[in-house]
Short mmCIF file of N, CA and C in Angstrom, two decimals:
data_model
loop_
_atom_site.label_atom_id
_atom_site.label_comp_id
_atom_site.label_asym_id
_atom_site.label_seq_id
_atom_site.Cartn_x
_atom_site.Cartn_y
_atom_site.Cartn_z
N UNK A 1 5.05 -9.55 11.88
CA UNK A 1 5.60 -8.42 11.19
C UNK A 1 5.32 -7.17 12.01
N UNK A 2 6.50 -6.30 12.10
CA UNK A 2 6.09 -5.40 12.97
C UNK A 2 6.40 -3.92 11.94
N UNK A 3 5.86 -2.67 12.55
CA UNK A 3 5.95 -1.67 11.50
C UNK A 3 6.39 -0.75 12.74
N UNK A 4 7.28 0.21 12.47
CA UNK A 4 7.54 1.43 13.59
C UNK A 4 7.91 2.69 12.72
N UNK A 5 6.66 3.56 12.75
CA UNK A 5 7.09 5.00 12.37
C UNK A 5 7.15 5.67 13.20
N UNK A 6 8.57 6.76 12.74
CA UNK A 6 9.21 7.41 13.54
C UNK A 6 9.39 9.04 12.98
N UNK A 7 8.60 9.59 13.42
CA UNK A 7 8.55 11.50 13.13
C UNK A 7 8.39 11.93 11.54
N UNK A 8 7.21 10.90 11.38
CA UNK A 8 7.46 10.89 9.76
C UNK A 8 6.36 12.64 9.39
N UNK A 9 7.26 12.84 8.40
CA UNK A 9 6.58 14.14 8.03
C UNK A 9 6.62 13.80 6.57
N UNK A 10 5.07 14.34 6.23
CA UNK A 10 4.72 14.34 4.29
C UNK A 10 3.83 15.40 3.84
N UNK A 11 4.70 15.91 2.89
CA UNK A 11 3.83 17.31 2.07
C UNK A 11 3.83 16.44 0.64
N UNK A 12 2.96 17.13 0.16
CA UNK A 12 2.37 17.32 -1.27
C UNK A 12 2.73 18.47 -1.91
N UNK A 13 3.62 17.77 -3.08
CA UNK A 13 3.85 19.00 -4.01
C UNK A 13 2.94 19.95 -4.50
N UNK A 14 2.55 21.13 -4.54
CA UNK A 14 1.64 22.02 -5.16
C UNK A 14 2.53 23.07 -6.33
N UNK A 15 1.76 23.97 -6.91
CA UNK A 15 2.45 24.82 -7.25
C UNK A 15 2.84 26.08 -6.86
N UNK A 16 2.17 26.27 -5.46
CA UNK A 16 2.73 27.24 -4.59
C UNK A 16 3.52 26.88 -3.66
N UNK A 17 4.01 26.00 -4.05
CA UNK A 17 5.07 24.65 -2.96
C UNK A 17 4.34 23.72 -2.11
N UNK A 18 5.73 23.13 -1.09
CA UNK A 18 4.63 21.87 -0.37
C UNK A 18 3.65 22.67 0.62
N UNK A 19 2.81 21.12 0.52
CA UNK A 19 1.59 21.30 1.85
C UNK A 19 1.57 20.32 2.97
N UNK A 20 2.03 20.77 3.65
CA UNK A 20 2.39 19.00 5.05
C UNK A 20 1.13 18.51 5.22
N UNK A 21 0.64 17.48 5.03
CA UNK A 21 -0.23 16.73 5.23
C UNK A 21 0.21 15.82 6.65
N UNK A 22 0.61 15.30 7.15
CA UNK A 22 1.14 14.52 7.95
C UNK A 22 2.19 15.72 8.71
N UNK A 23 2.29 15.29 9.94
CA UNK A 23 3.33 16.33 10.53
C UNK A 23 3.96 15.74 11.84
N UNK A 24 4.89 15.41 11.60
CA UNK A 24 5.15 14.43 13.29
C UNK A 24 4.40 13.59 13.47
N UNK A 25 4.23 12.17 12.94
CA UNK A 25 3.47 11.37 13.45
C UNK A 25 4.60 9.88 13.93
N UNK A 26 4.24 9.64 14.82
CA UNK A 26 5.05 8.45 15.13
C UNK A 26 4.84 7.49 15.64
N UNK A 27 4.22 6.29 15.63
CA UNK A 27 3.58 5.19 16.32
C UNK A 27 4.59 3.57 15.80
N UNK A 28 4.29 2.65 16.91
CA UNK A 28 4.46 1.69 16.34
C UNK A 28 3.53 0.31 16.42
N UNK A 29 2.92 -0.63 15.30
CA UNK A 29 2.19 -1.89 15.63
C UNK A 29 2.98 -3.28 15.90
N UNK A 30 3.06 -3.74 16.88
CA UNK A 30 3.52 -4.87 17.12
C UNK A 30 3.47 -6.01 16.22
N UNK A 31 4.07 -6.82 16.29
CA UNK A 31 3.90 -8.15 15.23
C UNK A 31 2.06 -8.50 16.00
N UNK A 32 1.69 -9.47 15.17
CA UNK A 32 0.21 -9.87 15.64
C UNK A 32 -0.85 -8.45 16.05
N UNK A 33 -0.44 -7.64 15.99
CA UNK A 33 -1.32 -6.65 16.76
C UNK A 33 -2.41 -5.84 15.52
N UNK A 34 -3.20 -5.36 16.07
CA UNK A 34 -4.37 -4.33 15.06
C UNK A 34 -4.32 -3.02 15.67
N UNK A 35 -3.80 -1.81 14.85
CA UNK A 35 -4.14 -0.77 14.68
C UNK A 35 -5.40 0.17 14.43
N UNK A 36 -5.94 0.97 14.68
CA UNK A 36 -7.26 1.34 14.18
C UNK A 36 -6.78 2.84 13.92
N UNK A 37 -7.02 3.65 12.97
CA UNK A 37 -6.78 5.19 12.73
C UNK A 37 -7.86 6.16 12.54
N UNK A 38 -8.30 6.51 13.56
CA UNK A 38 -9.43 7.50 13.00
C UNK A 38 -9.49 9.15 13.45
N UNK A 39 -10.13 9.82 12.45
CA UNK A 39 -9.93 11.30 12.47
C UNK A 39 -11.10 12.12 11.84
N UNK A 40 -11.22 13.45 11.41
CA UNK A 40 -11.37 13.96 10.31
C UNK A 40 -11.55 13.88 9.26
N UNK A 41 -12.29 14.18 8.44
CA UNK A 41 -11.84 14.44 6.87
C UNK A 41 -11.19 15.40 6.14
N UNK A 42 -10.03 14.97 6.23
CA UNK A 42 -8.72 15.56 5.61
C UNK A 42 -7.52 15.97 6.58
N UNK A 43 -7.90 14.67 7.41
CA UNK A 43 -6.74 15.23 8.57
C UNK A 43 -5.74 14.33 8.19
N UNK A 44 -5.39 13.73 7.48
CA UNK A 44 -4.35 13.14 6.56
C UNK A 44 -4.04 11.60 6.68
N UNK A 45 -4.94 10.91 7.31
CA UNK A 45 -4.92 9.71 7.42
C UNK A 45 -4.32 8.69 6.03
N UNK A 46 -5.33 8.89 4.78
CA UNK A 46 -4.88 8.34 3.92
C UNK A 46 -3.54 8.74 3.37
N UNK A 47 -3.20 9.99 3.75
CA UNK A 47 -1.81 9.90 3.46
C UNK A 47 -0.62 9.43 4.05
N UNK A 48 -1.49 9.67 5.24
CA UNK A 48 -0.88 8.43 5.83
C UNK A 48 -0.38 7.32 5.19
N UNK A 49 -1.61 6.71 5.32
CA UNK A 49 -1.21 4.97 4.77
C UNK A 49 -0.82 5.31 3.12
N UNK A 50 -0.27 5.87 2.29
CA UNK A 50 -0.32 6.22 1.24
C UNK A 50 1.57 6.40 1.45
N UNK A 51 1.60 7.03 2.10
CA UNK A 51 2.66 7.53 2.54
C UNK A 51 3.94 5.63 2.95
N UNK A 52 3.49 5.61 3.44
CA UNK A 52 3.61 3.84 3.57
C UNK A 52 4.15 2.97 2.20
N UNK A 53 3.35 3.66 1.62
CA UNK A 53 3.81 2.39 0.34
C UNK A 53 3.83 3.19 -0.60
N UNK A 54 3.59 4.32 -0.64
CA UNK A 54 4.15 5.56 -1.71
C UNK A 54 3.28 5.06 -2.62
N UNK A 55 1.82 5.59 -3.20
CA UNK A 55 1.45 5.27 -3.79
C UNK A 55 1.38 6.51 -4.58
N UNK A 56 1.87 7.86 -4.01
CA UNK A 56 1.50 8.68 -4.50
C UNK A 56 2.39 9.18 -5.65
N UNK A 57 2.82 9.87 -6.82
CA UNK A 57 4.31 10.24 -6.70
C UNK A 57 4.40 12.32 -6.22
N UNK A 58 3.00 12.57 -6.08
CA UNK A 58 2.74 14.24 -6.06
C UNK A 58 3.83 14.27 -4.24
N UNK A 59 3.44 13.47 -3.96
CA UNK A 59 4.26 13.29 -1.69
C UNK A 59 5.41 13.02 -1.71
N UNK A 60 5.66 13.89 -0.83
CA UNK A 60 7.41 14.10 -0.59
C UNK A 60 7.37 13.22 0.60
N UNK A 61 8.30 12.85 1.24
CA UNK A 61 8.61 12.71 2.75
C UNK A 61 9.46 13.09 2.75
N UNK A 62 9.19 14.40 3.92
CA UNK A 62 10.33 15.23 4.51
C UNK A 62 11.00 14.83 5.50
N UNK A 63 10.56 14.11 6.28
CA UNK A 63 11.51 13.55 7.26
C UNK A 63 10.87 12.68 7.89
N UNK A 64 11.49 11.77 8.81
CA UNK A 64 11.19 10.65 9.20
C UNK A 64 11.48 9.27 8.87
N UNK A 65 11.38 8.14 9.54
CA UNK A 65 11.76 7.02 8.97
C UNK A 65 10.51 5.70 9.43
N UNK A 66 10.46 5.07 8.36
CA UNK A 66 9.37 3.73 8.84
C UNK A 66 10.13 2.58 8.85
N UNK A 67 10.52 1.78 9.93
CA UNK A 67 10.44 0.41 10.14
C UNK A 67 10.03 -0.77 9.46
N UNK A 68 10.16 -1.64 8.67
CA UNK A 68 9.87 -2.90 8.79
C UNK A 68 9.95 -4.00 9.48
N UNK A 69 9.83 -4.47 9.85
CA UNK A 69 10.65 -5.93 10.68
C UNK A 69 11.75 -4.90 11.03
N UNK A 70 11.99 -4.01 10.98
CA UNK A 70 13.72 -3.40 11.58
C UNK A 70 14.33 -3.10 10.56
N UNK A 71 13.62 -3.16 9.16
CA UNK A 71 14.48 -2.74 8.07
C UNK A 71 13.90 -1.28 7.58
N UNK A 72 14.53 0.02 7.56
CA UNK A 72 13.71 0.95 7.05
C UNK A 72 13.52 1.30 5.72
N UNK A 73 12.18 1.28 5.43
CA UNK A 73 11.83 1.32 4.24
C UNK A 73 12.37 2.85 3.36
N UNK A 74 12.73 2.46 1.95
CA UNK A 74 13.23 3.60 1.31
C UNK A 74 12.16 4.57 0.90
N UNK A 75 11.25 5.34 1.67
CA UNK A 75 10.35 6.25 1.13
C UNK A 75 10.72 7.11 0.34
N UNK A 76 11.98 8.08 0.03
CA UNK A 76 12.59 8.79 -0.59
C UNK A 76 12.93 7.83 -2.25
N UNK A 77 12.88 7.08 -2.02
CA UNK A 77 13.04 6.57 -3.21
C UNK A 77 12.36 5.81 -4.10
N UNK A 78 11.22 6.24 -5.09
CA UNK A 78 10.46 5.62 -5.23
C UNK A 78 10.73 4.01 -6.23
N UNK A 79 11.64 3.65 -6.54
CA UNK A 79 12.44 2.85 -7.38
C UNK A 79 12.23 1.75 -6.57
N UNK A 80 13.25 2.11 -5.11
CA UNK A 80 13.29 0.78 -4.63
C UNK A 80 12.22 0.87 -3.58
N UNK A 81 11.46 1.87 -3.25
CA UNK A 81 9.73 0.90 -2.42
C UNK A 81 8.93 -0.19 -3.38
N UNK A 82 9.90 -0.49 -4.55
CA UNK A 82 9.67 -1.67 -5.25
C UNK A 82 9.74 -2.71 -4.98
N UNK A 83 11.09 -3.44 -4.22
CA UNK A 83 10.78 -4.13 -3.25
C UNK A 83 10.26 -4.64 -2.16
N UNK A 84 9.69 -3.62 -1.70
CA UNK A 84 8.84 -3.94 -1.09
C UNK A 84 7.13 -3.61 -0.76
N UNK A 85 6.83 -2.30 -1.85
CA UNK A 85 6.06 -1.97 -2.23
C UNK A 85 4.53 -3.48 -2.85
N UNK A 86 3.95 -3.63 -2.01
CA UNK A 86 2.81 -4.56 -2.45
C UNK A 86 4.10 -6.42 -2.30
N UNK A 87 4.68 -6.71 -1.56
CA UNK A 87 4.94 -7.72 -1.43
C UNK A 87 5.28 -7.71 -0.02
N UNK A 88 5.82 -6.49 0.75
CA UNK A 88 5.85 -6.51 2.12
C UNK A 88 4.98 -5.67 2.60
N UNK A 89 4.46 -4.95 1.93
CA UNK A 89 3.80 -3.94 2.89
C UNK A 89 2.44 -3.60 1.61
N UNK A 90 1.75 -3.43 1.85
CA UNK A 90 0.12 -3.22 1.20
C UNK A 90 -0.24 -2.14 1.71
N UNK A 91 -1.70 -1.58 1.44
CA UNK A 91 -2.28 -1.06 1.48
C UNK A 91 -4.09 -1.24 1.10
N UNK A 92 -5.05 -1.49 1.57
CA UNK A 92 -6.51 -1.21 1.48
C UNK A 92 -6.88 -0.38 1.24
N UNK A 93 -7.82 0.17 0.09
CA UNK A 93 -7.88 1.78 0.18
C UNK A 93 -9.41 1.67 1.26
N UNK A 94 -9.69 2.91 1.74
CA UNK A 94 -10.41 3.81 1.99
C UNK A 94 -11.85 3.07 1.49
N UNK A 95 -11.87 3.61 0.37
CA UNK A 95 -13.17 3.19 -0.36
C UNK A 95 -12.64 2.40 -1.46
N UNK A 96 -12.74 1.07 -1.49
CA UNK A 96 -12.14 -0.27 -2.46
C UNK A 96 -13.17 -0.36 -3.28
N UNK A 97 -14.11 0.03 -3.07
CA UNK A 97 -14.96 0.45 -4.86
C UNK A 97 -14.63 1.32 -5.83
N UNK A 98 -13.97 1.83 -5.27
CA UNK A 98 -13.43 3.05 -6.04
C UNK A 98 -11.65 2.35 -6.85
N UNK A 99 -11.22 1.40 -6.28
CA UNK A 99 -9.51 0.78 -6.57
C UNK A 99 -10.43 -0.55 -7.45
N UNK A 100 -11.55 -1.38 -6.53
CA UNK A 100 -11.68 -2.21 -7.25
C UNK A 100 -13.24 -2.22 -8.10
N UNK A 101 -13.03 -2.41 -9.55
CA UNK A 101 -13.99 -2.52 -10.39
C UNK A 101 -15.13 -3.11 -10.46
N UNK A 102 -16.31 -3.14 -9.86
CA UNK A 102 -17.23 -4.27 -9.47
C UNK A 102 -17.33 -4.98 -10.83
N UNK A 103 -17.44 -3.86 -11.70
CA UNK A 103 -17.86 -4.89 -13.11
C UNK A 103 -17.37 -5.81 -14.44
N UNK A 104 -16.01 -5.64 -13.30
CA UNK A 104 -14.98 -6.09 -14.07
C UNK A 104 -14.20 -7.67 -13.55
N UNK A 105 -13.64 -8.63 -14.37
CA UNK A 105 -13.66 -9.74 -13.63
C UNK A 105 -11.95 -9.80 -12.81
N UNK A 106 -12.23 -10.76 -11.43
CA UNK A 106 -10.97 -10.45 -10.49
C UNK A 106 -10.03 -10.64 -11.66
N UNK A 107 -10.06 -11.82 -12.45
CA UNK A 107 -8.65 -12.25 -13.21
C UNK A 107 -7.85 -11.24 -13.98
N UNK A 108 -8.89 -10.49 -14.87
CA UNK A 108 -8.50 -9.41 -15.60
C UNK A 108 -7.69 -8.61 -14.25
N UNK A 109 -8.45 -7.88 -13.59
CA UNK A 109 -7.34 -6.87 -12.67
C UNK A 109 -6.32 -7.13 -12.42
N UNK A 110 -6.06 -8.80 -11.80
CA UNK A 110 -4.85 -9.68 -11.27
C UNK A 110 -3.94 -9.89 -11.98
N UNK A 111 -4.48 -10.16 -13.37
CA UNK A 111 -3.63 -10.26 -14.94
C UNK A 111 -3.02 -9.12 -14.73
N UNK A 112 -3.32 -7.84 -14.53
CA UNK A 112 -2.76 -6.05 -15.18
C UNK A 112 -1.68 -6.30 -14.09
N UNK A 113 -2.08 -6.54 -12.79
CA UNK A 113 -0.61 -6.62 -11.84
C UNK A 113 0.37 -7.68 -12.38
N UNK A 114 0.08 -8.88 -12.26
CA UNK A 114 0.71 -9.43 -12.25
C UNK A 114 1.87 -9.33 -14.03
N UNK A 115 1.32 -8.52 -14.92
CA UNK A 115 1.47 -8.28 -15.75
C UNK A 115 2.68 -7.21 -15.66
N UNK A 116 2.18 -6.72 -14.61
CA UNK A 116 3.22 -5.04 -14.61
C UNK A 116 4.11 -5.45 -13.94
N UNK A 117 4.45 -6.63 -12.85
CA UNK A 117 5.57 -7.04 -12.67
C UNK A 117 6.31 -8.19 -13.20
N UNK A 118 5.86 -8.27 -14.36
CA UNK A 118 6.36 -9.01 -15.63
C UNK A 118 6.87 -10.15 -15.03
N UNK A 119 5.54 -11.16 -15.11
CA UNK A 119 5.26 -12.31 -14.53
C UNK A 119 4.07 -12.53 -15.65
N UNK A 120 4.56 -14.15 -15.69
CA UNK A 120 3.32 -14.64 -16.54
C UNK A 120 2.32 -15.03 -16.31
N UNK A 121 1.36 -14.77 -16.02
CA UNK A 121 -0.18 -14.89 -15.72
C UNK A 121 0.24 -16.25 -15.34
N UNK A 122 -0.18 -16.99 -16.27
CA UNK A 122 -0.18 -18.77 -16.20
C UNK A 122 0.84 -19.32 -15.20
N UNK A 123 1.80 -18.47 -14.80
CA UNK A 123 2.73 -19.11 -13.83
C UNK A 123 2.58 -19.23 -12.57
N UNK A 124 1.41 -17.81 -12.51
CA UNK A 124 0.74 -17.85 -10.80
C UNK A 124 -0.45 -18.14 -10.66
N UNK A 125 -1.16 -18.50 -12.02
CA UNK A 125 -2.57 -19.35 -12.06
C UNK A 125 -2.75 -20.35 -10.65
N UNK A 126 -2.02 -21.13 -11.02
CA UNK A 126 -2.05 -22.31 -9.85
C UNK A 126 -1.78 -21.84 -8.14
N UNK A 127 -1.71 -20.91 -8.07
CA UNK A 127 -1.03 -20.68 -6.70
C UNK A 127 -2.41 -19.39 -6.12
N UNK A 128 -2.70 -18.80 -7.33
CA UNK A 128 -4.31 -17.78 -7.20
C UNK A 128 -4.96 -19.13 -7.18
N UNK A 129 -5.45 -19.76 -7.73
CA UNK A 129 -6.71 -20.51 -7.54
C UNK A 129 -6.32 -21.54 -6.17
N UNK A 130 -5.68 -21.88 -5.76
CA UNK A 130 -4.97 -22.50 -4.54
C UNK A 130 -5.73 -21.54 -3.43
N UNK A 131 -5.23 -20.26 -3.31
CA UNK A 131 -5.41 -19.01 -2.82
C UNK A 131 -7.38 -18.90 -2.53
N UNK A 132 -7.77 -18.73 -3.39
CA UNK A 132 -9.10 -18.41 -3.63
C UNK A 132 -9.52 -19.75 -2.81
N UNK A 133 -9.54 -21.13 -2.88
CA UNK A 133 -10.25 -21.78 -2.49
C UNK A 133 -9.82 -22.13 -1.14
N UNK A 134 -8.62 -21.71 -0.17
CA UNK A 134 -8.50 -21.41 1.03
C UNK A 134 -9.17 -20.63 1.63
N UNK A 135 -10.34 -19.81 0.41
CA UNK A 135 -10.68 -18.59 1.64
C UNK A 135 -12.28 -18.54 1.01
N UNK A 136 -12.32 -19.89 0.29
CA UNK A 136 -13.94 -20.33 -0.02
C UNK A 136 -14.26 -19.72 -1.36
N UNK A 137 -13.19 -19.07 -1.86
CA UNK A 137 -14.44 -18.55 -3.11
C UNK A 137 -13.82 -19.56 -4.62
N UNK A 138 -14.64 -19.14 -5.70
CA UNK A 138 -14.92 -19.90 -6.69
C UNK A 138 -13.32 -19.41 -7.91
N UNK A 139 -13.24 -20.70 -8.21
CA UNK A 139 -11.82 -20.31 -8.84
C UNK A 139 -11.96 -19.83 -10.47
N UNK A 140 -13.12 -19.84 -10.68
CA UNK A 140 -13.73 -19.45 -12.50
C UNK A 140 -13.95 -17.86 -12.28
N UNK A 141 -13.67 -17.07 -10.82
CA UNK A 141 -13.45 -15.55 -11.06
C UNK A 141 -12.33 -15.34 -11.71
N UNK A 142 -11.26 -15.78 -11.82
CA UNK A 142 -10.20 -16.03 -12.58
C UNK A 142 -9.98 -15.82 -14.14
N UNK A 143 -11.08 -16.38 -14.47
CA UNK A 143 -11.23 -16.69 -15.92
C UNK A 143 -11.60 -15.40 -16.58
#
């Protein structure tokens, strides 16, 4: 899978108007390849990757375009980064203690997604616990 951004520019709505967070940035990662991004704090990295899969709805993208495999993703539209939003393209946050709940069990969280894309739990039971024990862990986090 390859990703190519191209002069992507992103502000944040305020109420004294936008604020460009991102400003001309343009890179591309090869299929198989690893990226690494590092900067500042608050030099806009996470909006970066935020920017990517639109997690935000306060971020505009003002211009620019991102690549998929060669297909460019609809950032302007937050409807259809539905398609591909969390099935082609993801995101890790930053600090995943903060996205994921330590004290809470995986199934429950997995349930709320898989819930919000109105899918029946029980239908992807078998294919999560499949999942989990490819990568060693215990399939009763589930429960």
């Amino acid at each position: 899978m390859s990703l190519d951004v191209q002069h992507l520019v992103v502000a944040y709505r305020t109420l004294r108007g936008d604020v460009r967070a991102v400003d001309d940035v343009s890179f591309s990662v090869a299929d198989g390849e690893i990226m690494g991004l590092a900067g500042e704090s608050g030099c806009g990295k996470s909006t970066l990757g935020n920017s990517l899969v639109r997690l935000d709805g306060r971020m505009r993208v003002l211009a620019g375009r991102v690549l998929l495999d060669g297909t460019e993703l609809p950032l302007s539209d937050w409807d259809a980064m539905d398609e591909f939003r969390f099935k082609k393209i993801s995101l890790v946050p930053q600090y995943s203690m903060s996205a994921l709940n330590p004290t809470r069990r995986i199934g429950k969280m997995i349930s709320e997604v898989v819930r919000s894309r109105k899918i029946r739990y029980k239908d992807v039971l078998p294919e999560l616990e499949r999942r989990l024990r490819l990568v060693g862990l215990p399939t009763d986090v589930l429960a």
